[in-house]
Tab-separated table of C-alpha atoms and ligand atoms in Angstrom:
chain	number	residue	atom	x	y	z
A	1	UNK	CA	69.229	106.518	92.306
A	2	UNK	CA	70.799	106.400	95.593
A	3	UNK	CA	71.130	104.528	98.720
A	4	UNK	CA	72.512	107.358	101.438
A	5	UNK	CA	76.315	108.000	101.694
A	6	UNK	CA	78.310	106.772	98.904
A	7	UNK	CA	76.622	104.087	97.944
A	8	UNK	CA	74.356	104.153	94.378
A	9	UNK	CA	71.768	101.960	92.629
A	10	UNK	CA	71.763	102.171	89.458
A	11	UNK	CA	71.389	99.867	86.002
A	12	UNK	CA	73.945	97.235	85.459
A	13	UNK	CA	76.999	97.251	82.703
A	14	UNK	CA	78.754	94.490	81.178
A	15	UNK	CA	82.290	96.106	83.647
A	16	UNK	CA	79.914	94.975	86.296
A	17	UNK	CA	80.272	91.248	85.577
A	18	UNK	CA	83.112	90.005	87.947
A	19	UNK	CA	81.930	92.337	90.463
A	20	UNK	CA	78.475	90.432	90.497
A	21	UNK	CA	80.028	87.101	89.955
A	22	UNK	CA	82.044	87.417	93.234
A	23	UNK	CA	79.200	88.974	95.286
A	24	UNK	CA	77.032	86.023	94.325
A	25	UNK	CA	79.464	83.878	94.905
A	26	UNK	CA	79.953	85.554	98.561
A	27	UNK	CA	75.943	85.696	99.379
A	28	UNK	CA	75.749	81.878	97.889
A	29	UNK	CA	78.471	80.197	98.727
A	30	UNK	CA	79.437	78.760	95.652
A	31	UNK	CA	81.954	79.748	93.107
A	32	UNK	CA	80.803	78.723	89.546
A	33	UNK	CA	82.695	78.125	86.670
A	34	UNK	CA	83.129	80.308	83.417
A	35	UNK	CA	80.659	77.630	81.989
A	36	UNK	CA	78.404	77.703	84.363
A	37	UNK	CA	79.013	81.790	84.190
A	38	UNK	CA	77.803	82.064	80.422
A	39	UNK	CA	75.135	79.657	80.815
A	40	UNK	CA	73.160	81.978	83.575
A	41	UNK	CA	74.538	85.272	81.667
A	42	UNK	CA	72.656	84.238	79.018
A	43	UNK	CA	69.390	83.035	80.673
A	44	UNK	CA	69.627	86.605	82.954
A	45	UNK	CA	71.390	89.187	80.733
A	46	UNK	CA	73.628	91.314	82.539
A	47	UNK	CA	71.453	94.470	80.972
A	48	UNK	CA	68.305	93.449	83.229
A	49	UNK	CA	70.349	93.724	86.355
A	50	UNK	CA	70.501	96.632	88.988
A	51	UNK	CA	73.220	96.846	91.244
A	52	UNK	CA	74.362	98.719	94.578
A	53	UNK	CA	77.663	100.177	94.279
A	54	UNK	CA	79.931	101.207	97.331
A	55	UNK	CA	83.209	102.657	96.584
A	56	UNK	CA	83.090	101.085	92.942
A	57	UNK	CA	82.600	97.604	94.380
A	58	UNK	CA	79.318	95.715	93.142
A	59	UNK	CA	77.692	95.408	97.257
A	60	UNK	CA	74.296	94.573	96.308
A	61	UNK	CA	72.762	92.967	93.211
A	62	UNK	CA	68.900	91.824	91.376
A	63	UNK	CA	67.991	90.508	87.908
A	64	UNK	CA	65.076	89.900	86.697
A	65	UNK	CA	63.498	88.214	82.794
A	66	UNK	CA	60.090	88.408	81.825
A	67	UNK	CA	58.569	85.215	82.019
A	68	UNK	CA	55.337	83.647	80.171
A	69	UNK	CA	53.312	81.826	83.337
A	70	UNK	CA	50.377	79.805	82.725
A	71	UNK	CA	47.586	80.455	84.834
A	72	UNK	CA	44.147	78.994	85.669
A	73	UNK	CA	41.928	78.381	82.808
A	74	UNK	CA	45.345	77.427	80.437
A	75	UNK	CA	45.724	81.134	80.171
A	76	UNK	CA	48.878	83.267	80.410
A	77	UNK	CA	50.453	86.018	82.200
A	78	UNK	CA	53.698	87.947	81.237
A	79	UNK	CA	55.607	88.379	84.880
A	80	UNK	CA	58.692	89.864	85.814
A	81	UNK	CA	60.704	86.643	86.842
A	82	UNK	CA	63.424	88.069	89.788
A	83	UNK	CA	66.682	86.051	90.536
A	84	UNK	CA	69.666	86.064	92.549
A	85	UNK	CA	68.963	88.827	95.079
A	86	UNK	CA	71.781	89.666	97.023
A	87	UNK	CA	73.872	92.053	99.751
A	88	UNK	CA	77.604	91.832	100.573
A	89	UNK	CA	77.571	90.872	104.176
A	90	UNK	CA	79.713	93.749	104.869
A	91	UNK	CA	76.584	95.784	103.853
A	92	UNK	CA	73.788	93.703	104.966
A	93	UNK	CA	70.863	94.900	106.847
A	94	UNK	CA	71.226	98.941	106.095
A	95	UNK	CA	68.185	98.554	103.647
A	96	UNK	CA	70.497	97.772	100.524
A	97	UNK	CA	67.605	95.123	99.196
A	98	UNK	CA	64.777	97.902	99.938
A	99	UNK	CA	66.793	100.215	97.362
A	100	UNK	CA	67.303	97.686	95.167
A	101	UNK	CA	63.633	96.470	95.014
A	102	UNK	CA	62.077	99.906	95.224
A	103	UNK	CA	64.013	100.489	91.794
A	104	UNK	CA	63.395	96.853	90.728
A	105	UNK	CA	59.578	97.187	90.846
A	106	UNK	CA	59.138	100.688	89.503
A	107	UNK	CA	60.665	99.236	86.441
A	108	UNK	CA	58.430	96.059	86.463
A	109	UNK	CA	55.313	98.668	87.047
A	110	UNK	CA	56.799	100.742	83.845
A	111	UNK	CA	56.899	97.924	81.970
A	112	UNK	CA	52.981	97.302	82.666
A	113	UNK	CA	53.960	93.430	83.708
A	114	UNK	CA	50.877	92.409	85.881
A	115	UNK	CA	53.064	89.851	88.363
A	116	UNK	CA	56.238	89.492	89.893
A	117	UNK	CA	57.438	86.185	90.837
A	118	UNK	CA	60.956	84.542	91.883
A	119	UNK	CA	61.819	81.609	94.325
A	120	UNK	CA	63.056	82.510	97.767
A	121	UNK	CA	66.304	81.472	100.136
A	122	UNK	CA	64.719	82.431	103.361
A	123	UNK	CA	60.460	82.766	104.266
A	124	UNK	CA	60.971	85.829	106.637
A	125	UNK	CA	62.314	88.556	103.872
A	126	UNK	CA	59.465	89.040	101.346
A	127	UNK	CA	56.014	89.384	102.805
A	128	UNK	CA	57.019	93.024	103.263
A	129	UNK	CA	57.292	93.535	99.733
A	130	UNK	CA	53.633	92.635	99.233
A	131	UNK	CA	54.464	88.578	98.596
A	132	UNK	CA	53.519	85.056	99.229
A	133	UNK	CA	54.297	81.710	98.955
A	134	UNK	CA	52.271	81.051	95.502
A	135	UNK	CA	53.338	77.529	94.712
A	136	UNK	CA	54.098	74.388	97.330
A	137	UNK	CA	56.538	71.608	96.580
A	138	UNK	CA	56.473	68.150	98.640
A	139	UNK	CA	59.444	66.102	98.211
A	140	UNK	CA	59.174	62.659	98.689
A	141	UNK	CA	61.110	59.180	99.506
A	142	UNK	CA	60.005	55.836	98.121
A	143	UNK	CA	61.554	52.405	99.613
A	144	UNK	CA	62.107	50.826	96.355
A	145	UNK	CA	62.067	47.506	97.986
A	146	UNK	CA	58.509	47.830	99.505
A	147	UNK	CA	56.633	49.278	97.174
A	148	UNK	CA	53.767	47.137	95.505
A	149	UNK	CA	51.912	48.856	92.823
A	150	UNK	CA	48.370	48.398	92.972
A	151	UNK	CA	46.630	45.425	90.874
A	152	UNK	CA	44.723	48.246	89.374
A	153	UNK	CA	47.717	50.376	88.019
A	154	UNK	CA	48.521	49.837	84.655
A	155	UNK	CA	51.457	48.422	83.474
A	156	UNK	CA	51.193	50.034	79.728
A	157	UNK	CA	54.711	50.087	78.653
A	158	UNK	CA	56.073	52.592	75.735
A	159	UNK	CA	59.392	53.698	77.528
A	160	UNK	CA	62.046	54.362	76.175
A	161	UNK	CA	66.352	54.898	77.570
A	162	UNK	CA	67.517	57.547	75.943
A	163	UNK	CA	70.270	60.550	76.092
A	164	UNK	CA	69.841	64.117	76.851
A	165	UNK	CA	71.247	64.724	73.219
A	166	UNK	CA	68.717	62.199	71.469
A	167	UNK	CA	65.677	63.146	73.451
A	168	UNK	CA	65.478	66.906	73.503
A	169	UNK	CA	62.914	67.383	70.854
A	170	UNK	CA	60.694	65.257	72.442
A	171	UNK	CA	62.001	66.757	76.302
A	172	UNK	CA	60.964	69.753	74.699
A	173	UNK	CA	57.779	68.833	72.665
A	174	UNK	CA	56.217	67.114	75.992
A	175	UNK	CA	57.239	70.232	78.019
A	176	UNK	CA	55.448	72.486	76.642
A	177	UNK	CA	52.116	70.476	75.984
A	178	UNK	CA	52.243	69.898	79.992
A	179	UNK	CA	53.120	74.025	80.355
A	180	UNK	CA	50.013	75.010	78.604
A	181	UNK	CA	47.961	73.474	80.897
A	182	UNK	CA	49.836	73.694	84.040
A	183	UNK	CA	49.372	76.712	85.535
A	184	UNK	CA	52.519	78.045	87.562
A	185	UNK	CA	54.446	77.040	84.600
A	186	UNK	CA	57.173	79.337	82.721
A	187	UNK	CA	57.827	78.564	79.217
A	188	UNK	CA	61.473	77.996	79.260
A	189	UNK	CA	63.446	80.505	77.059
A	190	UNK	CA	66.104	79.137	74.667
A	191	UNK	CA	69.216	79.766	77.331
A	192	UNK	CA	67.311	77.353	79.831
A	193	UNK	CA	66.812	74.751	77.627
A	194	UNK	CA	70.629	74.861	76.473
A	195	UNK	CA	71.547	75.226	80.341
A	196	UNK	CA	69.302	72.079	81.105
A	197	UNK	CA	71.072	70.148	78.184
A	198	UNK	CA	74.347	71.081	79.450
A	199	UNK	CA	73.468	68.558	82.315
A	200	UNK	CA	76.835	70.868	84.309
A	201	UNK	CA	78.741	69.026	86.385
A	202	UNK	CA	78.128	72.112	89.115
A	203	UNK	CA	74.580	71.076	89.427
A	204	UNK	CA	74.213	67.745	90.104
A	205	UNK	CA	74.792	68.401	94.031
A	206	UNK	CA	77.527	65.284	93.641
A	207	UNK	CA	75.339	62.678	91.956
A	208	UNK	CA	75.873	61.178	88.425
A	209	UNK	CA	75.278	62.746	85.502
A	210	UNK	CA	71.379	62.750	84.412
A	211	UNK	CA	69.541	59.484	83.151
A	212	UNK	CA	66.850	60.270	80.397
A	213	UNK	CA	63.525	57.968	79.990
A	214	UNK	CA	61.254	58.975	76.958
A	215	UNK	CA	57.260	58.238	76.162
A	216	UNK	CA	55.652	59.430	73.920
A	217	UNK	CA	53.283	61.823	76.625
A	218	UNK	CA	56.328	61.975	79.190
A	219	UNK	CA	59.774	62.055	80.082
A	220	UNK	CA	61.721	61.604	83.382
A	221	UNK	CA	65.114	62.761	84.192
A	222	UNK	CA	67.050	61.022	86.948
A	223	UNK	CA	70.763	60.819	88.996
A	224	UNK	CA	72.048	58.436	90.855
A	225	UNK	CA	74.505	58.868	94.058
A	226	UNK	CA	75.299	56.544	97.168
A	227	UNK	CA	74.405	57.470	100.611
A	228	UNK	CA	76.546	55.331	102.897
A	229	UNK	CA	75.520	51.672	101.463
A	230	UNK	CA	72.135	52.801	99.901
A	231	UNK	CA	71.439	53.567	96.622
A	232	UNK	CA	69.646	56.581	95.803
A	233	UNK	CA	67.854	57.612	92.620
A	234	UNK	CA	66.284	61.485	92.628
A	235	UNK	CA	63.957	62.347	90.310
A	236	UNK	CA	65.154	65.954	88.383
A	237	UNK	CA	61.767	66.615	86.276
A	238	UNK	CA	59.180	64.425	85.529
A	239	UNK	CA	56.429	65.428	83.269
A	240	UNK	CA	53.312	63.229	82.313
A	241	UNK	CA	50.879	64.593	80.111
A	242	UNK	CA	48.181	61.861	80.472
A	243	UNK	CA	48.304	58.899	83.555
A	244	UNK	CA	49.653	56.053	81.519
A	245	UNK	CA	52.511	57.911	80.649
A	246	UNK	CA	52.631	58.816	84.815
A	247	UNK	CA	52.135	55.570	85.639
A	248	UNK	CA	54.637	53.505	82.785
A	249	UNK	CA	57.348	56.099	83.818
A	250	UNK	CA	57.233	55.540	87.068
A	251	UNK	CA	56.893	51.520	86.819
A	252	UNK	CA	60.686	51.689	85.179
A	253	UNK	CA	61.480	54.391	88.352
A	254	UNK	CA	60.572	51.479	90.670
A	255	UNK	CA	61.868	48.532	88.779
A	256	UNK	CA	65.187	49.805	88.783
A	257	UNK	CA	67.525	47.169	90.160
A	258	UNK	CA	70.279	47.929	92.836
A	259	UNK	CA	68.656	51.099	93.691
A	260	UNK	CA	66.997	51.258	97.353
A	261	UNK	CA	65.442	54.454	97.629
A	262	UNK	CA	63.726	57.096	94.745
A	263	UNK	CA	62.971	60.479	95.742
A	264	UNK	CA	61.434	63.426	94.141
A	265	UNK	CA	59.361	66.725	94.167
A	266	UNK	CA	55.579	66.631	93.314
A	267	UNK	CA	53.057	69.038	93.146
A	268	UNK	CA	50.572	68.709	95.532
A	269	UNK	CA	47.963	66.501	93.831
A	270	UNK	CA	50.070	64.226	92.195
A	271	UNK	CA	48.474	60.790	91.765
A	272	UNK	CA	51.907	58.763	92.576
A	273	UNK	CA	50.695	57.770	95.968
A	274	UNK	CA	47.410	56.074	94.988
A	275	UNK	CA	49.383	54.074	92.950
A	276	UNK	CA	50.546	51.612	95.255
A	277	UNK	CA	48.868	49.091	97.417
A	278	UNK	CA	50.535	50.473	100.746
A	279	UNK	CA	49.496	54.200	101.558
A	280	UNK	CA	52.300	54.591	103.390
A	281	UNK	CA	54.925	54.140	100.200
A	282	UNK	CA	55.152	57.379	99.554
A	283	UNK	CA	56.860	59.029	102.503
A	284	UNK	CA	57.044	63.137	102.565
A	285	UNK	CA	59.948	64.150	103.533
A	286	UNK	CA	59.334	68.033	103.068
A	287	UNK	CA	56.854	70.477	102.119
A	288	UNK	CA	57.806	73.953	100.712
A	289	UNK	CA	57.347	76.830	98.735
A	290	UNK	CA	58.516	76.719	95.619
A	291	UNK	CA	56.924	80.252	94.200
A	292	UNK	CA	56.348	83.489	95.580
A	293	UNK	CA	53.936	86.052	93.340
A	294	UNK	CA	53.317	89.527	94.121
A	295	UNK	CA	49.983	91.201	91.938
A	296	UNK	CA	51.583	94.792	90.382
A	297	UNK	CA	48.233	95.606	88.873
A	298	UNK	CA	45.173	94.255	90.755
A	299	UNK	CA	42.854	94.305	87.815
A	300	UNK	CA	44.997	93.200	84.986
A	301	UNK	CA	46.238	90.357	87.094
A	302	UNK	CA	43.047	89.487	88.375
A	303	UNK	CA	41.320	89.686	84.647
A	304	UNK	CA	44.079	87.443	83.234
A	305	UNK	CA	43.248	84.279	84.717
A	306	UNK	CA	40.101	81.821	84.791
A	307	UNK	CA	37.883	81.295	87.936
A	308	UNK	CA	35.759	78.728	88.695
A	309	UNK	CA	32.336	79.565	89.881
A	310	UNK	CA	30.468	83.400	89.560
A	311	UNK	CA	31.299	85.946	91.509
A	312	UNK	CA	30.325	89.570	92.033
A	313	UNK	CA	32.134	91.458	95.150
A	314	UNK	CA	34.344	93.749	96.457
A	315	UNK	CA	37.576	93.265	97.960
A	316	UNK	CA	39.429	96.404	99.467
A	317	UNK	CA	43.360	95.512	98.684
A	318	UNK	CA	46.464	96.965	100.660
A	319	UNK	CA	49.643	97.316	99.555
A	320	UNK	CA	52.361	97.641	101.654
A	321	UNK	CA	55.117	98.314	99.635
A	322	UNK	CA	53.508	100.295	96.373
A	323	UNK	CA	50.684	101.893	95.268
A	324	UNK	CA	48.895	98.627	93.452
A	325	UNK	CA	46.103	98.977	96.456
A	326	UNK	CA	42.700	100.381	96.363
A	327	UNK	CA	38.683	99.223	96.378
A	328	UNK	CA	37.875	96.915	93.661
A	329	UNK	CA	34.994	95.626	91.725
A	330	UNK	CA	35.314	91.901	90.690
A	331	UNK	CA	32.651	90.204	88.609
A	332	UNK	CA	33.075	86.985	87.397
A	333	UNK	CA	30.549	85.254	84.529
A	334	UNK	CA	31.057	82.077	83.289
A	335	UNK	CA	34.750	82.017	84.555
A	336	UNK	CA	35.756	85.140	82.758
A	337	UNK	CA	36.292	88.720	85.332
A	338	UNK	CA	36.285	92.329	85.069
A	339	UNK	CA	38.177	94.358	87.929
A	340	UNK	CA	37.292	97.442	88.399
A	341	UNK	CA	38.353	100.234	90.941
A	342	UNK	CA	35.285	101.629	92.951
A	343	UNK	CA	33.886	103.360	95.756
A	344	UNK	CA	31.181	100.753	97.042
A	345	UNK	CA	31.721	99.596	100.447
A	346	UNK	CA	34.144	96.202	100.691
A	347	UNK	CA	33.200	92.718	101.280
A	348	UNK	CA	36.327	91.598	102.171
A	349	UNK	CA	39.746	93.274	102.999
A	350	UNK	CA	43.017	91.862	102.454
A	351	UNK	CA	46.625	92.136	101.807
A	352	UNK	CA	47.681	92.150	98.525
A	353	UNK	CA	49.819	89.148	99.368
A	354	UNK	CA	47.280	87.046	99.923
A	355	UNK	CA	46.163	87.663	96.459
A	356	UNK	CA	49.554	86.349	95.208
A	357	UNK	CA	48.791	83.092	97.587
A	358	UNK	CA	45.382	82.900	95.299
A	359	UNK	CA	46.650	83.651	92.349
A	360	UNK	CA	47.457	80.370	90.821
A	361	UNK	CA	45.181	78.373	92.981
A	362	UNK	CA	47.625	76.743	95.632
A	363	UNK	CA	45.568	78.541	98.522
A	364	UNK	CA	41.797	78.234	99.377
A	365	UNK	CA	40.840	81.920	100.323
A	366	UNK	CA	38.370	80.272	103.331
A	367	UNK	CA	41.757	78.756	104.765
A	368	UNK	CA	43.337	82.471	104.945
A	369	UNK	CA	40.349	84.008	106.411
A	370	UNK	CA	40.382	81.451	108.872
A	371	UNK	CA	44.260	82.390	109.787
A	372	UNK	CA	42.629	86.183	109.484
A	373	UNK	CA	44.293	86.911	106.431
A	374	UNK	CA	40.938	88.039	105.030
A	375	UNK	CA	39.140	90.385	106.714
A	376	UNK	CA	35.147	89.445	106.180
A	377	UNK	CA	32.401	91.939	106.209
A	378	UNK	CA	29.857	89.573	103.924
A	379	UNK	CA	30.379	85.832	104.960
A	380	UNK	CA	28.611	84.754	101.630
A	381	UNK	CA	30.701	86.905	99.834
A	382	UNK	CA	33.480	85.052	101.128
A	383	UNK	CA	32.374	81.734	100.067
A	384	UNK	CA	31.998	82.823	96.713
A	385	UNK	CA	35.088	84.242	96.228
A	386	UNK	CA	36.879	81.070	97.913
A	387	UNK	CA	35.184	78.882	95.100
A	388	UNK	CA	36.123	81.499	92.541
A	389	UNK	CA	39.616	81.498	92.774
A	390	UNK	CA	40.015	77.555	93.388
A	391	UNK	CA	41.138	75.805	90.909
A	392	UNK	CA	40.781	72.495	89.709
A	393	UNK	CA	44.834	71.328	89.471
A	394	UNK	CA	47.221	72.136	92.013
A	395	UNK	CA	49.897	74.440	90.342
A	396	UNK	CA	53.342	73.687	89.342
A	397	UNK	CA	56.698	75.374	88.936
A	398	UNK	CA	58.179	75.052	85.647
A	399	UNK	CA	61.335	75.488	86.447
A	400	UNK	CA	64.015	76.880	89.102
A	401	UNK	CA	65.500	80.427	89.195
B	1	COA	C1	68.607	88.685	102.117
B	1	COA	C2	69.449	89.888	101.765
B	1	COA	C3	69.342	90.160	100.262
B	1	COA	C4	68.926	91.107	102.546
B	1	COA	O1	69.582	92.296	102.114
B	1	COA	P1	69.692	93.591	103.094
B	1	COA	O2	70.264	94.698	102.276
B	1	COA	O3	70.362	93.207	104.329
B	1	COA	O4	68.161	93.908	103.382
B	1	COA	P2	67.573	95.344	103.841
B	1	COA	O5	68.508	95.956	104.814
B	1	COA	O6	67.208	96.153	102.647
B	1	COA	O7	66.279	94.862	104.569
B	1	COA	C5	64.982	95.109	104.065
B	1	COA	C6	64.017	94.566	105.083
B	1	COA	O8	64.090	93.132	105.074
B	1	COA	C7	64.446	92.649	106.369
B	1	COA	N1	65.341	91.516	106.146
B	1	COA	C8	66.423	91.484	105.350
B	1	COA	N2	66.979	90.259	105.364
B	1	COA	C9	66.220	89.513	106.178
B	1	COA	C10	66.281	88.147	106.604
B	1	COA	N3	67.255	87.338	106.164
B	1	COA	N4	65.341	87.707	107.442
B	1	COA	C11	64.349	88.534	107.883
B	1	COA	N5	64.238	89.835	107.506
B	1	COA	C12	65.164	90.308	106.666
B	1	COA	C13	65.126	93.800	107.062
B	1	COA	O9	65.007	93.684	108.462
B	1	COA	C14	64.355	94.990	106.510
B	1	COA	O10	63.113	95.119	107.166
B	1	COA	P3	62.308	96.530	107.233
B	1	COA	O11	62.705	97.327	106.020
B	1	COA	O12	60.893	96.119	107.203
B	1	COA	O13	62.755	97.145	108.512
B	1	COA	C15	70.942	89.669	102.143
B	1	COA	O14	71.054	89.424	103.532
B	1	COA	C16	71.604	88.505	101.404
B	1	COA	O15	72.153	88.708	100.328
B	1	COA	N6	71.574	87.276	101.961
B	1	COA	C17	72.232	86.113	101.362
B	1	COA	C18	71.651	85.723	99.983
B	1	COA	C19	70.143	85.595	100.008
B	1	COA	O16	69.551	84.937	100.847
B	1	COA	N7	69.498	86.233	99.004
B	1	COA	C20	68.064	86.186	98.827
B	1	COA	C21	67.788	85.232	97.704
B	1	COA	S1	66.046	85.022	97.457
């Protein structure tokens, strides 16, 4: 593979390790330590990586893992999980990351991998490549002082302080039961789990080290830091598997003395604000994307996951960046589809990112039409696919890359 003058792509080697260590470092910002170096070599093994070389310096650098993502219905998908894209900014902008992608997704396509996800730095970079924002985040502030839970929320009790080191089977036990049916979720291979129990001093952004509270359907991980005279508590990861555990967790969250403010990340239907007897406890502070998907085989993607209404219609897909595009078929009974290409005239015409924006249910198809993201020939058709592809909880990312 190459790039034009003397720069190549080609498949990563272990000799390429400080090379991509520095040009990470460069692109990121942020040196990290041998620890913190062995940690992410093993979650991202230097094998899976392509790189651009220039002059036998590393210039340009992708990795990607195949992931296990639940999707609607408590199925799952095997997806081609991409991480820590970058150019040298001596090389930027002379279509280094096209190379690198181009090569990057005929591999994923090889490998027969129906989805491509990662989490992205900037919004402007990837809807060329065919992606969207798949997941949304809100973060969210809670004055400790002023919030009043509601007479109605249960006080049931059944948590536990514990360490990282005592509570991992249970961390891990209540994980995945919430992963299963969380769709958006990864299951986390064996190198996350040991990088999340390594709790590294490199990234905890300055705050303490983590807090651990156990019950038996949840767990919440917390840090502490000061911000000028206020104490602040961020919530890391909290999983809940049924709503007392939610709500007993977050009763200790809130009853935490000398702490002012708690903040965290939800997904969007989280029940933490109805919780409390002021609607205005729960304060976003941001929204974002916290997932972008991109469908590498339109009917094995689309057959993978659960819908939730019938559906028989054809959507003309285009692809800007591959060849995944084309007239399909889809036929939904009793939540299960079949995807098949055909000649029949479309219903509706799209992108192919704005199936990645439907895939795991984050984005009502009505709401992109209405933005003209969906091009409608058959208005009913329309409404039927829109109630198709929602889905009943709001997805979730499992975990960072
Ligand atoms: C983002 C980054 C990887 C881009 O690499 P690059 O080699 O300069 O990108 P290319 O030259 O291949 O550009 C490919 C296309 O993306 C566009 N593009 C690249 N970076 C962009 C950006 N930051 N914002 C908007 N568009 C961008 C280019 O204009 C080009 O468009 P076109 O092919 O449609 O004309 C590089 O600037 C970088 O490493 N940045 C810092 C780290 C980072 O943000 N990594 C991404 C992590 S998700």
């Amino acid at each position: 593979m190459s790039s034009g003058n003397s720069i190549s792509v080609r498949a990563a080697g272990a000799s390429d390790q400080d090379g991509i260590a520095e040009l990470l470092a460069t692109a990121f910002g942020r040196r990290q330590t041998s620890e913190e170096l062995g940690h992410r070599r093993a979650l991202f093994p230097v094998e899976r990586a392509l790189v651009a070389v220039d002059a036998g310096q590393v210039v340009g650098h992708t990795v990607d893992i195949t992931m296990t993502v639940t999707v609607p219905g408590d199925r799952t998908v095997r997806a081609c999980g991409v991480s820590a894209v970058a150019v040298a900014p001596t090389h930027r902008r002379r279509g280094l990351l096209r190379a690198l992608y181009t090569a990057q997704h005929a591999r994923t396509e090889a490998d027969g991998l129906p989805l491509t996800i990662f989490t992205a730095s900037e919004g402007t970079i990837y809807g060329r490549f065919g992606y969207d924002p798949a997941i949304t985040d809100t973060t969210v502030a809670i004055d400790r002082h002023r919030a009043e839970f509601r007479s109605t929320t249960p006080d049931p009790g059944g948590v536990l302080m514990s360490t990282l080191a005592d509570a991992a089977p249970q961390i891990r036990a209540v994980y995945e039961r919430w992963q299963r049916r969380t769709a958006g979720a990864q299951q986390r291979p064996e190198a996350k789990w040991a990088l999340m129990f390594a709790d590294l001093e490199g990234h905890r952004s300055g705050a303490s080290s983590v807090f651990v509270l156990t019950h038996p359907d949840g767990y919440a991980l917390y840090r502490r830091r000061h911000e000028g005279r206020e104490s602040v508590v961020t919530v890391s990861e909290l999983r809940a598997v049924t709503p007392h555990a939610h709500a007993a967790l977050w009763r200790v969250l809130l009853g935490l003395d000398l702490v002012d403010r708690v903040e965290a990340t939800l997904a969007e239907n989280d029940p933490l604000p109805y919780l409390f007897a002021d609607p205005r406890t729960v304060r976003v502070t941001d929204r974002s994307d916290a997932l972008w998907a991109r469908v590498m085989d339109v009917p094995a993607a689309l057959t993978a996951r659960r819908y939730s209404g019938d559906l028989d219609t054809v959507v003309e897909v285009h692809d800007p960046f591959r060849t995944a595009g084309g007239r399909f078929a889809l036929r939904v009974r009793d939540g299960v589809a079949e995807c098949a290409p055909t000649t029949r005239p479309a219903d509706l015409g799209l992108d192919i990112n704005v199936l990645g924006a439907l895939y795991f249910g984050a984005h009502r198809a009505g709401r992109l039409a209405a933005a003209h993201r969906v091009r409608v020939e058959n208005p009913a058709a329309l409404t039927a696919f829109d109630a198709a592809f929602a889905a009943e909880r709001a997805p979730e990312l499992g975990w960072f890359f």
